[in-house]
Short mmCIF file of C-alpha atoms and ligand atoms in Angstrom, two decimals:
data_model
loop_
_atom_site.label_atom_id
_atom_site.label_comp_id
_atom_site.label_asym_id
_atom_site.label_seq_id
_atom_site.Cartn_x
_atom_site.Cartn_y
_atom_site.Cartn_z
CA UNK A 275 0.00 0.00 0.00
CA UNK A 276 2.76 2.42 1.00
CA UNK A 277 4.67 1.29 -2.05
CA UNK A 278 1.71 1.95 -4.31
CA UNK A 279 1.14 5.44 -2.87
CA UNK A 280 4.81 6.36 -3.15
CA UNK A 281 5.17 5.32 -6.74
CA UNK A 282 1.63 6.24 -7.72
CA UNK A 283 2.13 9.86 -6.68
CA UNK A 284 5.61 10.25 -8.07
CA UNK A 285 5.26 8.69 -11.53
CA UNK A 286 2.98 9.11 -14.44
CA UNK A 287 1.23 5.97 -15.74
CA UNK A 288 3.08 2.96 -17.14
CA UNK A 289 2.14 3.70 -20.73
CA UNK A 290 3.55 7.25 -20.50
CA UNK A 291 6.79 5.83 -19.10
CA UNK A 292 6.99 3.39 -22.01
CA UNK A 293 6.49 6.23 -24.53
CA UNK A 294 9.14 8.27 -22.74
CA UNK A 295 11.58 5.37 -22.86
CA UNK A 296 11.02 4.74 -26.58
CA UNK A 297 11.71 8.39 -27.48
CA UNK A 298 14.76 8.84 -25.28
CA UNK A 299 18.27 7.72 -26.06
CA UNK A 300 19.24 5.38 -23.21
CA UNK A 301 23.02 5.81 -22.73
CA UNK A 302 24.05 2.29 -21.74
CA UNK A 303 22.84 -1.20 -21.09
CA UNK A 304 23.17 -1.01 -17.27
CA UNK A 305 20.99 2.06 -17.05
CA UNK A 306 18.48 0.46 -19.40
CA UNK A 307 18.25 -2.68 -17.23
CA UNK A 308 17.90 -0.45 -14.15
CA UNK A 309 14.94 1.34 -15.70
CA UNK A 310 13.33 -1.97 -16.65
CA UNK A 311 13.77 -3.18 -13.06
CA UNK A 312 12.20 0.01 -11.71
CA UNK A 313 9.29 -0.42 -14.09
CA UNK A 314 8.82 -4.02 -12.96
CA UNK A 315 8.92 -2.93 -9.32
CA UNK A 316 6.30 -0.28 -10.06
CA UNK A 317 4.00 -2.81 -11.73
CA UNK A 318 4.70 -5.31 -8.94
CA UNK A 319 3.72 -2.81 -6.28
CA UNK A 320 0.37 -2.28 -7.93
CA UNK A 321 -0.43 -5.96 -7.86
CA UNK A 322 0.46 -6.55 -4.19
CA UNK A 323 -2.55 -7.99 -2.37
CA UNK A 324 -3.94 -5.27 -0.08
CA UNK A 325 -7.17 -6.91 1.09
CA UNK A 326 -5.75 -7.88 4.50
CA UNK A 327 -4.05 -4.54 5.14
CA UNK A 328 -6.16 -2.56 7.61
CA UNK A 329 -6.86 0.91 6.28
CA UNK A 330 -7.88 3.76 8.56
CA UNK A 331 -11.60 4.42 8.41
CA UNK A 332 -12.46 0.93 7.16
CA UNK A 333 -14.47 -1.59 9.17
CA UNK A 334 -13.26 -4.99 10.13
CA UNK A 335 -15.69 -7.48 11.60
CA UNK A 336 -15.22 -10.46 13.86
CA UNK A 337 -15.90 -13.84 12.23
CA UNK A 338 -19.40 -13.79 13.70
CA UNK A 339 -19.95 -10.25 12.33
CA UNK A 340 -21.15 -9.24 15.81
CA UNK A 341 -18.21 -7.01 16.69
CA UNK A 342 -16.98 -4.17 14.47
CA UNK A 343 -13.56 -2.55 14.58
CA UNK A 344 -13.16 0.61 12.53
CA UNK A 345 -9.42 0.93 12.23
CA UNK A 346 -7.99 4.31 13.17
CA UNK A 347 -4.84 6.38 12.74
CA UNK A 348 -5.20 8.76 15.69
CA UNK A 349 -3.91 8.02 19.21
CA UNK A 350 -7.52 7.71 20.37
CA UNK A 351 -9.44 4.49 21.09
CA UNK A 352 -13.18 4.51 21.68
CA UNK A 353 -15.27 1.47 22.57
CA UNK A 354 -19.05 1.20 22.60
CA UNK A 355 -20.04 -1.96 24.49
CA UNK A 356 -23.77 -1.35 25.16
CA UNK A 357 -25.36 -0.01 21.97
CA UNK A 358 -25.91 -3.38 20.25
CA UNK A 359 -29.20 -4.15 18.48
CA UNK A 360 -28.72 -7.80 17.41
CA UNK A 361 -30.26 -10.68 19.36
CA UNK A 362 -28.73 -13.84 17.85
CA UNK A 363 -30.92 -16.85 18.73
CA UNK A 364 -27.84 -19.04 19.30
CA UNK A 365 -26.84 -16.88 22.31
CA UNK A 366 -29.30 -17.25 25.23
CA UNK A 367 -30.58 -14.23 27.16
CA UNK A 368 -28.55 -13.82 30.36
CA UNK A 369 -30.35 -14.81 33.53
CA UNK A 370 -28.83 -12.07 35.65
CA UNK A 371 -27.01 -8.76 35.28
CA UNK A 372 -27.94 -5.39 33.81
CA UNK A 373 -29.70 -5.65 30.48
CA UNK A 374 -30.56 -2.12 29.39
CA UNK A 375 -29.21 -0.97 26.04
CA UNK A 376 -27.38 2.38 25.89
CA UNK A 377 -29.75 3.54 23.16
CA UNK A 378 -28.18 4.91 19.97
CA UNK A 379 -24.62 4.83 21.29
CA UNK A 380 -23.78 2.65 18.26
CA UNK A 381 -24.92 5.50 16.01
CA UNK A 382 -23.22 8.11 18.20
CA UNK A 383 -19.95 6.15 17.97
CA UNK A 384 -19.99 6.36 14.18
CA UNK A 385 -20.97 10.03 14.26
CA UNK A 386 -18.04 10.72 16.59
CA UNK A 387 -15.74 8.92 14.15
CA UNK A 388 -17.01 11.08 11.31
CA UNK A 389 -16.59 14.26 13.39
CA UNK A 390 -12.94 13.37 14.03
CA UNK A 391 -12.40 12.74 10.35
CA UNK A 392 -14.05 16.03 9.36
CA UNK A 393 -11.91 17.95 11.85
CA UNK A 394 -8.56 16.20 11.60
CA UNK A 395 -8.64 14.19 8.37
CA UNK A 396 -7.91 11.11 10.52
CA UNK A 397 -9.86 8.48 12.40
CA UNK A 398 -9.94 7.28 16.00
CA UNK A 399 -9.94 3.52 16.57
CA UNK A 400 -13.56 2.52 17.20
CA UNK A 401 -14.78 -0.81 18.57
CA UNK A 402 -18.54 -1.46 18.60
CA UNK A 403 -20.41 -4.48 19.99
CA UNK A 404 -23.52 -5.03 17.87
CA UNK A 405 -25.04 -7.69 20.13
CA UNK A 406 -27.68 -6.66 22.67
CA UNK A 407 -26.56 -6.35 26.26
CA UNK A 408 -29.07 -8.96 27.41
CA UNK A 409 -26.94 -11.48 25.45
CA UNK A 410 -23.50 -10.29 26.52
CA UNK A 411 -22.15 -7.40 28.58
CA UNK A 412 -18.80 -6.27 27.20
CA UNK A 413 -18.24 -3.94 30.17
CA UNK A 414 -18.04 -6.76 32.73
CA UNK A 415 -15.55 -9.50 33.51
CA UNK A 416 -15.92 -12.57 31.30
CA UNK A 417 -17.91 -14.61 33.82
CA UNK A 418 -20.56 -11.91 34.44
CA UNK A 419 -20.49 -10.87 30.78
CA UNK A 420 -21.36 -14.28 29.31
CA UNK A 421 -22.47 -16.50 32.24
CA UNK A 422 -20.56 -19.38 30.67
CA UNK A 423 -22.25 -19.38 27.25
CA UNK A 424 -19.60 -20.06 24.57
CA UNK A 425 -21.27 -17.83 21.96
CA UNK A 426 -21.42 -14.88 24.35
CA UNK A 427 -17.84 -15.56 25.45
CA UNK A 428 -16.73 -15.42 21.82
CA UNK A 429 -18.33 -11.97 21.39
CA UNK A 430 -16.61 -10.75 24.58
CA UNK A 431 -13.24 -12.06 23.38
CA UNK A 432 -13.70 -10.50 19.93
CA UNK A 433 -14.60 -7.13 21.46
CA UNK A 434 -11.65 -7.07 23.85
CA UNK A 435 -9.30 -8.57 21.27
CA UNK A 436 -10.00 -5.63 18.95
CA UNK A 437 -9.45 -3.13 21.80
CA UNK A 438 -6.11 -4.74 22.62
CA UNK A 439 -5.13 -4.66 18.95
CA UNK A 440 -6.07 -0.96 18.74
CA UNK A 441 -4.06 -0.19 21.89
CA UNK A 442 -1.03 -2.00 20.47
CA UNK A 443 -1.30 -0.06 17.23
CA UNK A 444 -1.58 3.25 19.09
CA UNK A 445 1.41 2.44 21.31
CA UNK A 446 3.48 1.33 18.31
CA UNK A 447 2.66 4.41 16.27
CA UNK A 448 2.30 7.19 18.88
CA UNK A 449 3.76 5.77 22.09
CA UNK A 450 0.65 6.64 24.11
CA UNK A 451 -3.05 7.32 23.72
CA UNK A 452 -6.48 8.14 25.07
CA UNK A 453 -9.09 5.43 25.73
CA UNK A 454 -12.76 6.34 26.12
CA UNK A 455 -15.47 3.81 26.95
CA UNK A 456 -18.68 5.26 25.47
CA UNK A 457 -22.01 4.73 27.26
CA UNK A 458 -25.46 6.25 27.67
CA UNK A 459 -27.53 6.97 30.78
CA UNK A 460 -30.88 8.60 31.48
CA UNK A 461 -30.33 10.32 34.83
CA UNK A 462 -32.71 13.31 35.11
CA UNK A 463 -29.87 15.81 35.67
CA UNK A 464 -28.77 15.13 32.05
CA UNK A 465 -25.08 15.70 32.76
CA UNK A 466 -22.26 14.16 30.78
CA UNK A 467 -20.77 11.86 33.42
CA UNK A 468 -17.02 11.33 33.17
CA UNK A 469 -15.79 8.33 35.10
CA UNK A 470 -12.13 8.40 36.15
CA UNK A 471 -12.54 5.45 38.54
CA UNK A 472 -13.56 8.07 41.11
CA UNK A 473 -17.05 7.84 42.60
CA UNK A 474 -19.40 10.74 43.30
CA UNK A 475 -18.85 10.20 47.02
CA UNK A 476 -15.09 10.42 46.52
CA UNK A 477 -15.51 13.59 44.42
CA UNK A 478 -17.04 15.19 47.52
CA UNK A 479 -14.09 14.37 49.79
CA UNK A 480 -11.41 16.88 50.81
CA UNK A 481 -8.69 17.90 48.35
CA UNK A 482 -6.20 15.89 50.36
CA UNK A 483 -8.32 12.72 50.30
CA UNK A 484 -9.08 13.17 46.62
CA UNK A 485 -5.41 13.71 45.77
CA UNK A 486 -4.61 10.40 47.43
CA UNK A 487 -6.83 8.68 44.83
CA UNK A 488 -4.71 9.82 41.87
CA UNK A 489 -2.74 6.54 41.59
CA UNK A 490 -6.00 4.57 41.25
CA UNK A 491 -7.58 6.92 38.73
CA UNK A 492 -7.83 6.29 34.99
CA UNK A 493 -5.86 9.49 34.24
CA UNK A 494 -2.95 8.45 36.43
CA UNK A 495 -0.71 8.05 33.39
CA UNK A 496 -1.60 11.44 31.96
CA UNK A 497 -0.22 13.13 35.08
CA UNK A 498 3.50 12.71 34.28
CA UNK A 499 2.83 14.18 30.83
CA UNK A 500 0.95 17.34 31.82
CA UNK A 501 1.95 20.44 33.77
CA UNK A 502 -1.29 20.56 35.75
CA UNK A 503 -2.18 18.90 39.05
CA UNK A 504 -4.43 15.88 39.48
CA UNK A 505 -7.29 18.00 40.85
CA UNK A 506 -6.98 20.42 37.94
CA UNK A 507 -7.02 17.53 35.46
CA UNK A 508 -10.02 16.03 37.23
CA UNK A 509 -12.29 19.07 37.67
CA UNK A 510 -10.34 22.28 36.84
CA UNK A 511 -10.45 24.63 33.87
CA UNK A 512 -8.37 22.26 31.75
CA UNK A 513 -10.31 19.12 32.72
CA UNK A 514 -12.17 17.26 29.99
CA UNK A 515 -15.44 18.19 31.72
CA UNK A 516 -14.55 21.89 31.46
CA UNK A 517 -13.77 21.57 27.75
CA UNK A 518 -17.16 19.94 27.13
CA UNK A 519 -18.97 22.40 29.41
CA UNK A 520 -17.48 25.25 27.35
CA UNK A 521 -18.98 23.66 24.27
CA UNK A 522 -22.46 23.66 25.76
CA UNK A 523 -22.49 20.14 27.24
CA UNK A 524 -23.07 20.25 31.04
CA UNK A 525 -20.47 17.85 32.45
CA UNK A 526 -19.30 16.38 35.74
CA UNK A 527 -16.71 16.57 37.14
CA UNK A 528 -15.93 20.10 35.92
CA UNK A 529 -15.62 23.55 37.55
CA UNK A 530 -19.42 23.93 37.21
CA UNK A 531 -20.15 20.44 38.63
CA UNK A 532 -17.22 19.24 40.78
CA UNK A 533 -19.60 16.42 41.84
CA UNK A 534 -23.31 15.66 41.34
CA UNK A 535 -24.55 16.03 44.93
CA UNK A 536 -27.22 13.47 45.71
CA UNK A 537 -27.73 12.45 42.10
CA UNK A 538 -26.67 9.13 40.59
CA UNK A 539 -23.30 9.08 38.86
CA UNK A 540 -21.21 6.52 36.99
CA UNK A 541 -17.62 6.83 38.16
CA UNK A 542 -16.03 4.31 35.78
CA UNK A 543 -16.45 0.61 35.05
CA UNK A 544 -14.47 -2.53 34.26
CA UNK A 545 -13.30 -1.47 30.78
CA UNK A 546 -11.94 1.84 32.03
CA UNK A 547 -10.20 0.06 34.85
CA UNK A 548 -8.85 -2.61 32.52
CA UNK A 549 -7.42 -0.35 29.82
CA UNK A 550 -6.37 2.79 31.68
CA UNK A 551 -3.55 2.91 34.23
CA UNK A 552 -1.85 -0.17 32.73
CA UNK A 553 1.55 -1.45 33.78
CA UNK A 554 3.22 0.20 30.77
CA UNK A 555 1.81 3.63 31.73
CA UNK A 556 0.90 4.54 28.17
CA UNK A 557 -2.91 4.61 28.07
CA UNK A 558 -5.09 7.04 30.01
CA UNK A 559 -8.77 7.90 29.67
CA UNK A 560 -12.22 7.72 31.15
CA UNK A 561 -15.69 6.28 30.88
CA UNK A 562 -18.11 8.67 29.22
CA UNK A 563 -21.82 8.34 30.07
CA UNK A 564 -23.84 10.45 27.65
CA UNK A 565 -27.24 11.69 28.83
CA UNK A 566 -30.31 11.09 26.72
CA UNK A 567 -31.68 14.63 27.04
CA UNK A 568 -29.70 17.04 24.91
CA UNK A 569 -27.36 14.41 23.45
CA UNK A 570 -29.08 11.18 22.40
CA UNK A 571 -32.63 12.50 21.92
CA UNK A 572 -32.23 13.62 18.30
CA UNK A 573 -29.94 13.27 15.33
CA UNK A 574 -29.11 17.00 15.48
CA UNK A 575 -28.09 16.74 19.14
CA UNK A 576 -25.99 13.64 18.50
CA UNK A 577 -24.17 15.36 15.65
CA UNK A 578 -23.56 18.51 17.75
CA UNK A 579 -22.26 16.36 20.59
CA UNK A 580 -19.99 14.39 18.25
CA UNK A 581 -18.46 17.64 16.95
CA UNK A 582 -17.98 19.00 20.48
CA UNK A 583 -16.43 15.76 21.69
CA UNK A 584 -13.93 15.47 18.82
CA UNK A 585 -12.90 19.12 19.28
CA UNK A 586 -12.54 18.68 23.02
CA UNK A 587 -10.41 15.53 22.66
CA UNK A 588 -8.00 17.28 20.30
CA UNK A 589 -7.78 20.32 22.60
CA UNK A 590 -7.33 18.10 25.67
CA UNK A 591 -4.50 16.08 24.13
CA UNK A 592 -2.79 19.18 22.73
CA UNK A 593 -3.00 20.79 26.15
CA UNK A 594 -1.78 17.87 28.23
CA UNK A 595 0.50 15.80 25.98
CA UNK A 596 3.22 16.22 23.37
CA UNK A 597 1.38 14.10 20.82
CA UNK A 598 1.82 15.43 17.30
CA UNK A 599 -1.32 16.04 15.16
ZN1 ZN B 236 -23.36 1.34 29.37
#
C-alpha cells in the first residue's frame, strides 16, 4: 500500500513511461536494465494484495460479524459496548445482570468517528459491539459478561481482542493514547458523566483525600505528561469536563459540577479500569456516560455532541501531551 502510494504519486502511468523510454536515447545497457527493473517494481507494487491490510476508516468485523472494529490512525481508542441491536438466537438471554441498552450509542460512535475525520482528516480507533446487552455485557468480567455461554464468550473475546489490537497499534505508532469507553444513561440531571474510577462520594471528599486517589484513577498516566495537578485535570479549567462544558455540554466533574450532589453518577467501570492505568503507563482515559436529554434525543443533538467531543479531545491532548497532530 505504501509502495503503491509512493510510486503512484511520483510517476505518471506505465504507458507514459513506455512512450518516454522509446523516445529517449538510453546511454548504456546497465541504465536500461535499471529502468526496466524500476518499471517491474512499479507494476509489482500495484499488484500486491492489499485486502488484508487494515486501512484507517475501514471496518473490520469479527468472524461472527457481531463485533466491528473501525481501524484508526489517531492516538484515540473509543469502545461502545452497550449499543448493540442484534439478538442472535444461538446466544441465550442472560439470567442475571444489567440488560438495558445504551440507546443509539452505536450511532453516536460512528458520528463521533465522522466528526474526528471532518476535523482532523484522521480516524480514532472505534470498537462497537452489535449484540444486545441482554446477550453479553462487554463492560463486565468474562464470567458476568457471558455466564458461561460459549457464543457470548466469543463476542466478549472478539470485542476485547479488537481493543487490545487498537491499543497495540496506538502504542506502536504514537507511544501513548487516550481510551474512552462510550455509554449512555438517562439520569434526570442530564449531565455528561465522566468516570475516572472516582465515585461521586469520593468527588465530595477533601482535596487531600481526593489527591490520594490519583494513583487509582484512569488518568494516572496522563499526570507525568501534563503540567497541571491531578485536581486540575479532574475538575479544573483544563479538565475534559470543562472543555465539554465550554462547548455547551453540562459535564461532571468540571468547575461547574465538581460532583453531582445526591444524584446518581457513573464513576467508571471494568473497561476503564482494565485499559487505563496499565503497567506500561501509556494509556489514560475515562468512561463517558452520555445523557439522553440534549445528546441522544435527536440526530441534530448527537451530531452537535460528536463535533464537540472530537474538538474537546484534540484540545485536551494538545494541552496535556506532546502528541503530534
Ligand atoms: Zn453502558
